[in-house]
Coordinates of C-alpha atoms in Angstrom, one line a residue:
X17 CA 0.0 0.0 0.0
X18 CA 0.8 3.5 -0.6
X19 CA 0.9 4.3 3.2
X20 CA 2.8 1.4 4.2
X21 CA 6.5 2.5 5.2
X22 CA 9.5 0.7 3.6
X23 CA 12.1 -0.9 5.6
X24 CA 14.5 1.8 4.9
X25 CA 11.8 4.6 5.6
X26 CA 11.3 2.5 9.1
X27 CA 15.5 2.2 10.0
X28 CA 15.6 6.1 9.0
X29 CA 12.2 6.9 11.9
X30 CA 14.1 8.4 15.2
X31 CA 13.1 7.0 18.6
X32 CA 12.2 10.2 21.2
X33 CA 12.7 9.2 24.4
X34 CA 12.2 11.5 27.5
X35 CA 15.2 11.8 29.8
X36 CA 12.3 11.5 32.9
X37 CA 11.7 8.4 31.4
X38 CA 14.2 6.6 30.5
X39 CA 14.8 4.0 32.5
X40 CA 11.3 3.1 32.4
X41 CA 11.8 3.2 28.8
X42 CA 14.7 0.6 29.2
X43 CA 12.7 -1.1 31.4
X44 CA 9.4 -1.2 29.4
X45 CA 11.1 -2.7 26.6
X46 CA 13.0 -5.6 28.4
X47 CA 16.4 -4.3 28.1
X48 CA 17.2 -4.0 31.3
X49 CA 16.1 -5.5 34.6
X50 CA 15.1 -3.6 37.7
X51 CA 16.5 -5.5 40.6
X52 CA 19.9 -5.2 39.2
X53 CA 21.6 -3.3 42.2
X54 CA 23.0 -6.1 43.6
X55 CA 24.9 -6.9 40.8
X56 CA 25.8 -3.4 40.4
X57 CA 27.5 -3.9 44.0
X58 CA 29.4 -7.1 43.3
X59 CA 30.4 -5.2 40.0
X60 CA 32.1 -1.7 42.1
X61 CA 34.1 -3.9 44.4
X62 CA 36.0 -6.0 41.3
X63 CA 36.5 -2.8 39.5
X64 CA 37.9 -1.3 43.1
X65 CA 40.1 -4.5 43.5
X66 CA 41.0 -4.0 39.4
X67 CA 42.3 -0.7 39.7
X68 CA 45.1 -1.4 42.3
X69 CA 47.0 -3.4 39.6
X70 CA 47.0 -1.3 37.3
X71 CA 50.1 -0.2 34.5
X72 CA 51.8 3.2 35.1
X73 CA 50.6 4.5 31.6
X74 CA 49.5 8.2 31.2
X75 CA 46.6 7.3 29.5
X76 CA 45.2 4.7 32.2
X77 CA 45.9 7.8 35.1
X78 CA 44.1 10.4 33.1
X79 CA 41.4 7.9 32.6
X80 CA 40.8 6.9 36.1
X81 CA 42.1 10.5 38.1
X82 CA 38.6 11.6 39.9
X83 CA 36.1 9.8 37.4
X84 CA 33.4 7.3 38.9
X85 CA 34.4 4.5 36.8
X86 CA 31.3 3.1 34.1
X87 CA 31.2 0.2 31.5
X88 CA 32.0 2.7 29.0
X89 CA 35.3 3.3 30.9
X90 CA 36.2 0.1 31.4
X91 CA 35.7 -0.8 27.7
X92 CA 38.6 1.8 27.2
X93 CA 41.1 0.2 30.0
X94 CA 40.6 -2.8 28.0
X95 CA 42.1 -1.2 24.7
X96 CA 44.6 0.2 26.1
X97 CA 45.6 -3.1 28.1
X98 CA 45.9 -4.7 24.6
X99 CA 48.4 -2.8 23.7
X100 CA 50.1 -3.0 27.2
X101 CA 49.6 -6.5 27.8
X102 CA 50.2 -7.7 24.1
X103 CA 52.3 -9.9 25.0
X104 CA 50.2 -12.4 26.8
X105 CA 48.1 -13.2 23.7
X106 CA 48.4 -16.8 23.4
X107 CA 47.6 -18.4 20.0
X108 CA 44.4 -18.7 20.6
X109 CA 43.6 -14.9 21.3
X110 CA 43.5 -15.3 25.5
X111 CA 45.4 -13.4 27.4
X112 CA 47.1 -15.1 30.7
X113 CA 47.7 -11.4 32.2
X114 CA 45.5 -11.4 35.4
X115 CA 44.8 -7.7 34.9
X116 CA 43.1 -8.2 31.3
X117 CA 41.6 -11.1 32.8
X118 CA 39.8 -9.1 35.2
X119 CA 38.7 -6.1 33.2
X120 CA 37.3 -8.7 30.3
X121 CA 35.4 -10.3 33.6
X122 CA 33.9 -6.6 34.7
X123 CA 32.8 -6.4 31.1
X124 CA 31.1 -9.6 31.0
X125 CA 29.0 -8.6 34.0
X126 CA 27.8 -5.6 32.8
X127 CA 26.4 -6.9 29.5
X128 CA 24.5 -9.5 31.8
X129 CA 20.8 -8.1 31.3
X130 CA 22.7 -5.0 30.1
X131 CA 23.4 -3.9 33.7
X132 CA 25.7 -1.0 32.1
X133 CA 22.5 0.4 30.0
X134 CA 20.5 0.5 33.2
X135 CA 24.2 2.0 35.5
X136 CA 24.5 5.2 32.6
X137 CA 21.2 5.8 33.0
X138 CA 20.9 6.3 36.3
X139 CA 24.3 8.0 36.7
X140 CA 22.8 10.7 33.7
X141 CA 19.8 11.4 35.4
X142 CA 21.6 11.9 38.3
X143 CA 24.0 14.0 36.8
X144 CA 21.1 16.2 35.2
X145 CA 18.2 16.3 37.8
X146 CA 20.2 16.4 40.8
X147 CA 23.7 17.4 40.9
X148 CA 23.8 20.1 38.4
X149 CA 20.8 21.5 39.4
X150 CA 22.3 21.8 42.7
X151 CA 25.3 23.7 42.0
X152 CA 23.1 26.3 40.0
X153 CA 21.4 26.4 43.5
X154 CA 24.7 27.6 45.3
X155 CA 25.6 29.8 42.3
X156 CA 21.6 31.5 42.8
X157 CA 22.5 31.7 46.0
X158 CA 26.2 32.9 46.0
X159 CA 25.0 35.9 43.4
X160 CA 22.1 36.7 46.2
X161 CA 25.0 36.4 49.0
X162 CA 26.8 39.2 46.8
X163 CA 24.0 41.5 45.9
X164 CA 22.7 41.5 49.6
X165 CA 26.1 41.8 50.8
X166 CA 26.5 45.3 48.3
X167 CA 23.2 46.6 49.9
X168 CA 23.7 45.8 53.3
X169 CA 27.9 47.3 52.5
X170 CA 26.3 50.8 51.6
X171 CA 23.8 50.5 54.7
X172 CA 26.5 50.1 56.9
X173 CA 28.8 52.7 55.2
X174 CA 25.9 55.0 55.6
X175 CA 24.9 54.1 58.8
X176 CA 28.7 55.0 59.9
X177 CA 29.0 58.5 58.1
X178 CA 25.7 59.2 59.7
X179 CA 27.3 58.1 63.2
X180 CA 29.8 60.5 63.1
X181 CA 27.8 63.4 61.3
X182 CA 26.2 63.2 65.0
X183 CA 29.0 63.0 67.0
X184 CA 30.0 66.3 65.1
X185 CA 27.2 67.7 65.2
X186 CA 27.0 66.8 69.3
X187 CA 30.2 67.8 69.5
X188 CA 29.4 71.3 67.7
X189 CA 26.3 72.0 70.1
X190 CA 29.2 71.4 72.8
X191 CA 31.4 73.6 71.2
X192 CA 34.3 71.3 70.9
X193 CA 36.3 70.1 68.3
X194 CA 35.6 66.5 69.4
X195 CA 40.1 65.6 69.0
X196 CA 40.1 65.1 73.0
X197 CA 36.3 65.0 74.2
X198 CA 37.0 65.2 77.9
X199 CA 39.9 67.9 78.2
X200 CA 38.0 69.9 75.6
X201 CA 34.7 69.6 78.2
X202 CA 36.2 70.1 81.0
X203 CA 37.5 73.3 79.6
X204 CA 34.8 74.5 78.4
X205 CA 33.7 75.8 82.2
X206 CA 36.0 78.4 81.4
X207 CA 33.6 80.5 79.6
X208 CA 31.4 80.5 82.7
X209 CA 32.7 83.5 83.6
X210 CA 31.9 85.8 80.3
X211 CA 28.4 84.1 80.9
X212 CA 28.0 85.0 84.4
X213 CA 29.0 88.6 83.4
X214 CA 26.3 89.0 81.1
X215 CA 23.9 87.5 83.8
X216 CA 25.3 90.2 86.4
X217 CA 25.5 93.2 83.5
X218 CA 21.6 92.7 82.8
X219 CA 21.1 92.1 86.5
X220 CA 22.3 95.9 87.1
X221 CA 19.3 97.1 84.6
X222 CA 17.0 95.4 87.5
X223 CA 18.3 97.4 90.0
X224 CA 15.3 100.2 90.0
X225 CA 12.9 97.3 89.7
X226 CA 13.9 95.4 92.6
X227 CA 13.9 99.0 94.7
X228 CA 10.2 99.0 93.3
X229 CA 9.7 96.0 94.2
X230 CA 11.1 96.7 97.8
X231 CA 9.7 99.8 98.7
X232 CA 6.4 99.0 97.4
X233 CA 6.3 95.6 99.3
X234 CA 7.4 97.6 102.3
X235 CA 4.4 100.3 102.2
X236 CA 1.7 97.6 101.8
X237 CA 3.4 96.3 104.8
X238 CA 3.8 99.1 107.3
X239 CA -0.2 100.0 106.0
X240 CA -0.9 97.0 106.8
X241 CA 0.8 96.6 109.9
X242 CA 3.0 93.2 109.1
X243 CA 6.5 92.5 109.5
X244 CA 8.4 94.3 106.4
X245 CA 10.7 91.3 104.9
X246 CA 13.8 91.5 102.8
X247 CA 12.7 91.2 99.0
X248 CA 15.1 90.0 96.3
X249 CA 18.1 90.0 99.0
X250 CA 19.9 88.3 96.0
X251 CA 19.4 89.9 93.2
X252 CA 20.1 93.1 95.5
X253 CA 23.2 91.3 96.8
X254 CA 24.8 91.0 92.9
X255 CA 23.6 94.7 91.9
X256 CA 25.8 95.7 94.6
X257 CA 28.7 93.5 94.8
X258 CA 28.8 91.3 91.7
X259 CA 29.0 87.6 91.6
X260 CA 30.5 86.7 94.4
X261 CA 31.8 84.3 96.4
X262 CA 29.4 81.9 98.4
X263 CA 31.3 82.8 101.4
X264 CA 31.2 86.6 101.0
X265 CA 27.0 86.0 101.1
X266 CA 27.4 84.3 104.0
X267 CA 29.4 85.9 106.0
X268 CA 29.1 89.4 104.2
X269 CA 33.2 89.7 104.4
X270 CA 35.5 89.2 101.6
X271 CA 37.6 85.9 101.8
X272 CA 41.4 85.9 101.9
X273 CA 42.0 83.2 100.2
X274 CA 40.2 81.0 97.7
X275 CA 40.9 77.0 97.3
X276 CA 38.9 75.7 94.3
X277 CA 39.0 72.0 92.7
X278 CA 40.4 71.2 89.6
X279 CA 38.7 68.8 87.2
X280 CA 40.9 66.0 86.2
X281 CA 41.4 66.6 82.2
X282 CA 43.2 63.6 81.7
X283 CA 41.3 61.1 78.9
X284 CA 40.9 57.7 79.3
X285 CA 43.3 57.2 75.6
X286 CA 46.2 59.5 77.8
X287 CA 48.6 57.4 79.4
X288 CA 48.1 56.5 83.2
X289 CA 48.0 52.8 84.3
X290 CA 45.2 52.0 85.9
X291 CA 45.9 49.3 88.7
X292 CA 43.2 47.1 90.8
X293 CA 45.7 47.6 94.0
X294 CA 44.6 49.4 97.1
X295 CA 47.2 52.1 98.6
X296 CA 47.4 51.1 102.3
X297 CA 50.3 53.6 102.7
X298 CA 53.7 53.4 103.8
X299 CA 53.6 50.0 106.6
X300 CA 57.0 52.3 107.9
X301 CA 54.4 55.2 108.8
X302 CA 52.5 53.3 110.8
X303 CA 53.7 53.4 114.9
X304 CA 51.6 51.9 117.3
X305 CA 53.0 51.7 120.8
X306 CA 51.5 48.7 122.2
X307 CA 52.8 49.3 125.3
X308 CA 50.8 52.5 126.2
X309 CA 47.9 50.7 124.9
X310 CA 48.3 48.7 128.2
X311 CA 49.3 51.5 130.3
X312 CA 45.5 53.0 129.6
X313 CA 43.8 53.1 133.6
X314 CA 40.2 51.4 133.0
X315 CA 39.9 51.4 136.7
X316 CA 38.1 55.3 136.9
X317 CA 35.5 54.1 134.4
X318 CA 32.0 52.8 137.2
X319 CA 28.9 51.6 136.4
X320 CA 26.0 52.4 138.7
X321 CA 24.6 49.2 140.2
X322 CA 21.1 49.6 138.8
X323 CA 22.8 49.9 135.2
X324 CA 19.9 51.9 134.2
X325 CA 20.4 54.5 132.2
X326 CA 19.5 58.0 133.4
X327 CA 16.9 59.9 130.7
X328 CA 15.7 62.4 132.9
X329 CA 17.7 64.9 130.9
X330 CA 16.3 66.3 128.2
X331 CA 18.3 66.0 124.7
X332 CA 18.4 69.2 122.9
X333 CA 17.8 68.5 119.1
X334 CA 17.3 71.4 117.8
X335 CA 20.5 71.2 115.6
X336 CA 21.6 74.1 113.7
X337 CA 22.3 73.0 110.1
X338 CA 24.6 74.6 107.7
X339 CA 23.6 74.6 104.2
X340 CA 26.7 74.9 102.4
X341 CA 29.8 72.5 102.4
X342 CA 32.3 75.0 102.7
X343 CA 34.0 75.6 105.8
X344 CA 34.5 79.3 106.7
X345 CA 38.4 79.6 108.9
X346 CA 40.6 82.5 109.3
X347 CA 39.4 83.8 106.0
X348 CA 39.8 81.0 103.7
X349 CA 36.6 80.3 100.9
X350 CA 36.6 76.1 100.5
X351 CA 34.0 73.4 99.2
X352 CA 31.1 75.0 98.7
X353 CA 32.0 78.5 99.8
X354 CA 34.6 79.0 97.4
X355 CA 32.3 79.1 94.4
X356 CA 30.5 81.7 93.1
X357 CA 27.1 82.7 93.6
X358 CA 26.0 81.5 90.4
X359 CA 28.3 78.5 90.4
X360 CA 27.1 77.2 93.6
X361 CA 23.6 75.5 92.3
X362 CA 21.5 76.5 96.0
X363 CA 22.5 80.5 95.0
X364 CA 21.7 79.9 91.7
X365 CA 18.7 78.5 91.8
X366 CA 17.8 81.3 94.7
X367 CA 18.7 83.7 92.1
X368 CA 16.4 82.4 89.4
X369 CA 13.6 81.9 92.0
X370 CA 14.0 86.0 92.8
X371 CA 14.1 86.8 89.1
X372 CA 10.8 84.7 88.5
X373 CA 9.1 86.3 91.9
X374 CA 10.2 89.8 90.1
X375 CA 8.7 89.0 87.1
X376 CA 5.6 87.3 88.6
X377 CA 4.7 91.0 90.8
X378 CA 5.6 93.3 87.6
X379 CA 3.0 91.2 85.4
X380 CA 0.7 91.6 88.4
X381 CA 1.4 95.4 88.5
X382 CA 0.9 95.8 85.2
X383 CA -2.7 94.4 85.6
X384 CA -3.2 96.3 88.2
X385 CA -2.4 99.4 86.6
X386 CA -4.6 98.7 83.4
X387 CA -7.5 98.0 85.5
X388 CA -9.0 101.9 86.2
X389 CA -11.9 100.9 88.2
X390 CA -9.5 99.9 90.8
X391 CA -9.8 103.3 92.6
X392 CA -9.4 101.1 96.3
X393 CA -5.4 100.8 95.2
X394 CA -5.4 104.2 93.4
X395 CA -6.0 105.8 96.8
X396 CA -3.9 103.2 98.7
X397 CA -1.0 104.4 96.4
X398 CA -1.3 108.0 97.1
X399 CA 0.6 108.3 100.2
X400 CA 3.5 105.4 98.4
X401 CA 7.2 106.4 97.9
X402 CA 7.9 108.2 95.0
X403 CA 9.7 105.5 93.6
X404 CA 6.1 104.0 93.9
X405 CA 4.3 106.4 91.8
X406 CA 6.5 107.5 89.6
X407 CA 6.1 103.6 87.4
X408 CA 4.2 103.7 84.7
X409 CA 3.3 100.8 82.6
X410 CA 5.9 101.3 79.9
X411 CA 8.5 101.4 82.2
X412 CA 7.5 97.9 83.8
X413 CA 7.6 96.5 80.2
X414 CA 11.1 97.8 79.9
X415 CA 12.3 94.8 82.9
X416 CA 10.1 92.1 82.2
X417 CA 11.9 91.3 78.5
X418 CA 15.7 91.7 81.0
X419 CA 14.2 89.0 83.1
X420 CA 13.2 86.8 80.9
X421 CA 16.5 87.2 78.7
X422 CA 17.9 86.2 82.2
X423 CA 16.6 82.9 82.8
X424 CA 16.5 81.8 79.4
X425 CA 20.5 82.6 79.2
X426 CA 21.1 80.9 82.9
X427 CA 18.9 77.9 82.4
X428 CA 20.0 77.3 78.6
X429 CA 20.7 73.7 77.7
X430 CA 24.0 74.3 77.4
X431 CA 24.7 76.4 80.6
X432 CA 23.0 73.2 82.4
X433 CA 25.6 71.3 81.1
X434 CA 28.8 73.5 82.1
X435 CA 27.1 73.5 85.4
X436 CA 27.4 69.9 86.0
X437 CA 30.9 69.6 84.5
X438 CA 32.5 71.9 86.8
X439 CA 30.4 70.5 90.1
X440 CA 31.1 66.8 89.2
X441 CA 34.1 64.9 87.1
X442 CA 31.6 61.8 86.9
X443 CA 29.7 63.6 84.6
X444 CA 32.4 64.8 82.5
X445 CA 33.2 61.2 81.8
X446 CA 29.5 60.2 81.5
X447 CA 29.2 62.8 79.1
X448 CA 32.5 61.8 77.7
X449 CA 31.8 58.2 76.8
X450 CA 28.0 59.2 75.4
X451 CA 29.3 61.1 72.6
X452 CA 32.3 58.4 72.1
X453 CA 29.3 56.1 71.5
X454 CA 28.5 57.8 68.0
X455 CA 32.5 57.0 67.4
X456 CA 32.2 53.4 68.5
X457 CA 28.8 52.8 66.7
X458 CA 30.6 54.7 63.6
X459 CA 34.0 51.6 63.8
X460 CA 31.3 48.7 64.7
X461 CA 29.4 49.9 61.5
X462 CA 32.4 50.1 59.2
X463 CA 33.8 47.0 60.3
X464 CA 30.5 45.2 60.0
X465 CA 30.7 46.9 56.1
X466 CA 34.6 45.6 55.4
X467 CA 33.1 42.4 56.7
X468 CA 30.4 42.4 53.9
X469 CA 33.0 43.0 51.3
X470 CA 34.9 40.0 52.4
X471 CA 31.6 38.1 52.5
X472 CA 30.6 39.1 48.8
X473 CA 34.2 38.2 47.8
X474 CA 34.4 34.4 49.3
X475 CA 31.0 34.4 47.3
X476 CA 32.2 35.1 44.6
X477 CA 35.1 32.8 44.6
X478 CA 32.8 30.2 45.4
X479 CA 30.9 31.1 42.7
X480 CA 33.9 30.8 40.1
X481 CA 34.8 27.5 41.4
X482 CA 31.3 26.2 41.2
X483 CA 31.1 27.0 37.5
X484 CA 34.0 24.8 36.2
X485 CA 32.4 22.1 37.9
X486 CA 29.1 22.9 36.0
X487 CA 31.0 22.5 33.1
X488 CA 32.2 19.2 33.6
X489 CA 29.2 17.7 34.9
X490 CA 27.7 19.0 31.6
X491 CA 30.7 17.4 29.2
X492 CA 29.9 13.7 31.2
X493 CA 26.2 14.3 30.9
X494 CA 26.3 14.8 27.5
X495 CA 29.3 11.9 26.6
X496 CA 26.7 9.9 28.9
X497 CA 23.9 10.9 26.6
X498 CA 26.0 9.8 23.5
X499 CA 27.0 6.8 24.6
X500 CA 23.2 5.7 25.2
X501 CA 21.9 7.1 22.2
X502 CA 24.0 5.1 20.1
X503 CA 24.2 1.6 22.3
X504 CA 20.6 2.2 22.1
X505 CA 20.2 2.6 18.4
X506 CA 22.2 -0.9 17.8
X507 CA 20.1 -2.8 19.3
X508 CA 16.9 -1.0 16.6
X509 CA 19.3 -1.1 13.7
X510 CA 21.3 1.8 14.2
X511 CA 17.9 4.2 14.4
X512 CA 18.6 7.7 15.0
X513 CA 17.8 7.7 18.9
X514 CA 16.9 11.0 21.0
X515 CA 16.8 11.2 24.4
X516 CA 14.8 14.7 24.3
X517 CA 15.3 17.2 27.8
X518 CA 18.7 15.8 27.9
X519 CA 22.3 17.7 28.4
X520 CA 21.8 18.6 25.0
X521 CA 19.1 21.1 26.5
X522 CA 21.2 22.8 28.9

């Protein structure tokens, strides 16, 4: 018939078989055998026990260097042993050699139920569906590793510049340079001084408010029969003497002689080793005469013979307490007393106090004086001191923006923290090591970026050694592939065989 194919049409018809399927291809078609892996084991351990004899020809150690030995390899040992163990060939085409005798053995077992189809095809499969696919999966992941480790590089660069933008900027607010954090704070209390003159300068434009203040505190008084107090005694104290000394407040004398503390400048990067030991002093310094010790006459020391103790006296606790530190001797300001009035925080804070109780009666004045229906404090007024009568409005207004130009320059952030440097050298280094933390953040986040680099480097080399091996893998995938193909197509009269979604794919 015109349809039917001719036996040279039918030889030239490919066979497709799918790599997935292959060995259930083989299989199907009663080339192979499943149960064969026994065989396979008995086959490993004479091609292990083979390759110990061995001849020392290049060939043979290229052959067999790193490659899991097949039937396809051993088929090439045996060529090469023909030509090294020629001479064995006995008349009758044998060879007495033990090592050709063995390799001709391995052969035979593999071409039992075609064990060496069913071997290939399971080593290619593996080859393509497991360990190639695998080392793309460590490449995918090594080119992740890199592109995360670029990210999280510039992050951590970012993260550092910011670090140290701060302790700049900290360091700015501070008014340091930031090259030696603690010297340069603890000499900042130096410009105390110009600050306190500007406190004590607008202080002096006070003066007539605070004589206000007092003489009109002192009429409403004596009207209304009540003890006159002393109003402002520090802010009157300072407009006539300056900022002085907490002992000249106290005592109302000038001191003699003034012993202040230093702060201790020295940075924790400066020399000075620090040791764990405790000084007990010179052991020479220390003279105890035990002999007088003895000499001490208990005898005049009696108890009565109730051995009560006698409380009918009355204890006087009314203890006089001294609020300052300082002692005041012969003239000499120390402690406490040797700082200034607006160094010593109790003075200062007295001094802000009077400036708000100032501010607090000129506001209330100034209602006072807008309210005309108050005729009751009109007439009250009319008998006040002239400094009394002679305010007007406008020239309350003048003190209250002095005041408050006052306590926002003596309670400034910034003030606050001179004060506490020069009254304590714990703070200094507290404050010290909290802007060195923007430093030590700024190395920990550099490091952590050099550390990324190195990271996306070792990733990279992994990734260029993982590539040759793809290679490789790919060369004995497709040999693999060849070698079935055509061992295949012998046994269908050398028809063109496929194996389709093999290496060739890749």
């Amino acid at each position: 018939m015109e349809n039917e194919l001719t036996e040279n049409e039918i030889v030239q018809l490919p066979i497709d078989i799918h790599a997935n399927k292959l060995v259930d291809w083989l299989i199907d078609r009663r080339h192979c055998v499943l149960k064969c892996q026994d065989s396979i084991k008995n086959i490993r351990k004479k091609i292990n026990s083979a390759i110990q004899d061995m001849p020392a020809v290049e060939s043979v150690t290229k052959l067999l260097k790193g490659t899991y030995i097949n039937y396809f390899h051993c088929l090439k040992i045996v060529d090469i042993l023909k030509e090294t163990e020629g001479d064995s060939k006995n008349i009758f085409g044998r060879y007495s050699s033990q090592r050709m005798k063995d390799w001709l053995e391995i052969v035979q077992l593999y071409e039992v139920d075609n064990i060496y189809l069913m071997e290939a095809a399971n080593i290619f499969l593996r080859i393509m569906h497991y360990e190639i696919p695998a080392l793309r999966k460590r490449i995918t992941k090594c080119q992740q590793t890199q592109s995360e480790c670029a990210r999280k590089e510039i992050e951590y660069k970012s993260s550092s510049v910011g670090a140290r933008e701060k302790f700049r900027t900290e360091c700015k607010q501070m008014g340091i340079t930031g090259e030696n954090v603690k010297r340069e704070l603890a000499e900042l209390v130096n410009e105390l001084p110009q600050h306190y003159q500007v406190c004590v300068e607008k202080t002096a434009e006070l003066e007539k408010a605070c004589q206000y203040y007092t003489a009109f505190a002192d009429y409403v008084n004596t009207r209304c029969e009540r003890a006159t107090e002393t109003n402002c005694p520090l802010l009157t104290h300072m407009n006539t003497h300056g900022n002085t000394t907490v002992y000249q407040w106290n005592t109302g004398t000038v001191p003699a002689k003034i012993v202040t503390q230093q702060i201790d400048t020295q940075d924790e990067t400066a020399g000075g080793e620090v040791t764990d030991e405790i000084d007990w002093g010179d052991d020479d310094e220390l003279d105890l005469d035990l002999d007088e010790v003895n000499q001490i006459d208990f005898s005049a020391i009696t108890l009565e013979e109730s051995g009560d103790i006698d409380f009918s006296e009355q204890i006087d606790f009314d203890i006089e307490v001294n609020e300052t530190e300082g002692v005041c001797k012969d003239g000499v300001a120390e402690g406490d007393d040797a700082l200034t009035l607006l160094d010593y925080s109790q003075t200062r804070n007295k001094f802000i106090s009077e400036l708000t109780e100032l501010e607090t009666f000129l506001r209330q004045r100034l209602l006072e004086m807008g309210n005309d229906s108050n005729i009751l404090l009109v007439d009250l007024l009319s008998s006040a001191p002239l400094v009394v009568q002679q305010q007007t409005p406008e020239t309350i207004r003048k003190y209250l923006p002095v005041i408050h130009d006052i306590i926002s320059h003596i309670t400034a952030v910034r003030l606050r923290h001179l004060f506490t440097i020069k009254s304590s050298s714990r703070y200094v280094d507290r404050l010290t090591e909290n802007l060195k933390k923007n430093l030590v953040q700024a190395d920990k986040m550099e490091a952590t970026s050099r550390a990324m680099v190195s990271r996306a480097e070792d990733a990279k080399t992994e990734q260029d050694t993982i590539q040759p091996e793809i290679m490789i893998l790919l060369k004995k995938a497709k040999d693999l592939q060849r070698l079935i193909e055509d061992d295949i197509s012998k046994k269908y009269k050398n028809r063109p065989v496929n194996i389709m979604g093999g290496a060739v794919s890749f």
